[in-house]
Steps between C-alpha positions, in 0.01 A plus 500: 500500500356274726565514903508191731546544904827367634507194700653640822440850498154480326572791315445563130746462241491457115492125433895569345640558856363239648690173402494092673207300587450711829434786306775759672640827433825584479541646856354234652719233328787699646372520880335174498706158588529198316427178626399134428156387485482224794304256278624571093836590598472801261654823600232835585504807635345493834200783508276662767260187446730226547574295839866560552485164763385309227632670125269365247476654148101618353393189328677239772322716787119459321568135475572479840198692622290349229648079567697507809832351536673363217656171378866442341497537115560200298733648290670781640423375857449856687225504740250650229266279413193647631240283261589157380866401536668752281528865518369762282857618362538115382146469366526808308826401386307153370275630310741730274811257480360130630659261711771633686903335501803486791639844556874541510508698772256398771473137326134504576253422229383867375674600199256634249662472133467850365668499204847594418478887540416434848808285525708735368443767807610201752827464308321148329423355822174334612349716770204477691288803602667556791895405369462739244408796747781408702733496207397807321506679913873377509574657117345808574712519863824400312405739204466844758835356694666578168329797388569642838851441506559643140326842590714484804789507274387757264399730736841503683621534144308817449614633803849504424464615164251799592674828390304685793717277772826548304424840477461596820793256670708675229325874660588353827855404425541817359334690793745322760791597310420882474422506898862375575713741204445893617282699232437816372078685404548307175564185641244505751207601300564160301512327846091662509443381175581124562312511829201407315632237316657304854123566685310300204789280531433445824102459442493194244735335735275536767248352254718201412555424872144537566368275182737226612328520832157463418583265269671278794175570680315352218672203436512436908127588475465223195711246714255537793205441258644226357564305847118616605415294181702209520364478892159477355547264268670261784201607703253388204685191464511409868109571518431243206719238650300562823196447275604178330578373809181586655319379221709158505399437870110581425526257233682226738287576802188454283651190328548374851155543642328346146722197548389458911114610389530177260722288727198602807251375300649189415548399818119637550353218262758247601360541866155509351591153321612382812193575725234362227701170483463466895149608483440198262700259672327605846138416331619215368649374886162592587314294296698201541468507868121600514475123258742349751330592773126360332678155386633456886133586651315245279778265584438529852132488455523162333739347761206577773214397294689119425589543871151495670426274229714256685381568810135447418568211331685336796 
């Protein structure tokens, strides 16, 4: 038989015990809590390895070491996405089935047609991954209500048909009635004989009372575990909404500072423009006055020459 090592405890076990896709025994399973995985939404046990700040199942944690953070799905829009824009869970799903349709319960896009056996286990319904481990979680809860209940009742059944307990209330009855009439040897030896029969009486009632106590003490015990579980599932949900949001800011912040980067460097070339217009229009003042200025001089020249022209004429 062939042995694998446990994925908590690390001890060895034949690959029978062990059982999920974290590879557990069946102690573990038993101590261990469930939770949700922060990014698939799929419920694990959380192990030695795991961050308990930030629950994350095996394959969702070694995409998130291996990719970083993650982007929302396409389809089944958790925050899974590690490569591309769809999660694993949906790709996977792809491949076998294709192109996904509208769930009825989540009425996202990430029902995977299966067939009709499949179908058939949702009472007909169309289920995504996660719907359909809600729904059978909610079965199975309702199922073990009603199991519960109708060993309740047959045990407290039992009990008042056991012949042990009739037997000795009858001893005891019987007991109580020879202490208050006055007796003779004969009489009294019986009274020693049903003595026995009143003490075992008196022990399975003692084990009755007791049962019914520890059974109290493990439904309380069951209650508690059940309100540790729902509070980390609110927990988990709180954290990915803190997530989304965080993510939704990055995104705006950094769609904010792209859209003053381009604004900036528009108003970079319009100044730019700007400048090298004045710059031409500056040479071109230039010019026109350095011409101005030569058309006035010979002007001037020509005025004195005609001038002492006329005077050395007259």
């Amino acid at each position: 038989m062939s042995t694998k090592v446990c994925g908590n405890c690390n001890i060895k076990h034949s690959s029978a015990e062990l059982s999920g896709p974290q590879s557990l025994c069946k102690e573990c399973r038993r101590s261990l809590v469930l939770a949700q995985c922060a990014f698939c939404q799929i419920d694990f046990f959380l192990t030695q390895e795991c961050n308990k700040s930030k629950p994350a199942c095996k394959k969702c944690s070694d995409y998130f070491n291996k990719f970083g953070d993650p982007k929302t799905c396409d389809w089944c829009r958790n925050p899974s996405a590690f490569k591309g824009s769809k999660c694993f869970q949906c790709k996977s799903q792809e491949e076998k089935y294709g192109k996904p349709a509208r769930c009825e319960g989540c009425k996202n896009s990430a029902y995977f047609d299966k067939g009709i056996e499949a179908r058939k286990k949702v009472d007909n319904k169309c289920l995504c991954l996660l719907c359909t481990l809600k729904y059978k979680k909610e079965l199975h809860r309702s199922g073990k209500f009603k199991r519960s209940s109708a060993e309740i009742v047959g045990s407290e059944k039992s009990r008042k048909t056991k012949p042990g307990t009739d037997a000795s209330s009858s001893a005891a009855n019987r007991h109580s009635r020879t202490k208050q009439i006055p007796t003779d040897s004969g009489t009294q030896c019986d009274l020693c004989g049903h003595g026995g029969v009143t003490e075992k009486g008196d022990n399975t009632l003692e084990a009755i009372v007791l049962t019914t106590q520890l059974k109290e003490e493990i439904a309380q015990l069951k209650r508690q575990l059940d309100t540790r579980d729902r509070s980390l599932i609110e927990k988990g949900k709180q954290f990915n909404e803190l997530r989304t949001e965080k993510w939704e800011v990055e995104k705006e912040m950094k769609k904010k500072l792209q859209d003053q980067q381009l604004e900036y460097e528009k108003r970079l070339e319009n100044m730019e423009n700007i400048i090298r217009e004045t710059k031409t229009q500056n040479g071109k003042l230039s010019k026109m006055l350095k011409t101005n200025t030569r058309k006035s001089i010979t002007t001037v020249s020509a005025s004195n020459l005609l001038m002492d022209s006329a005077v050395d004429s007259s």
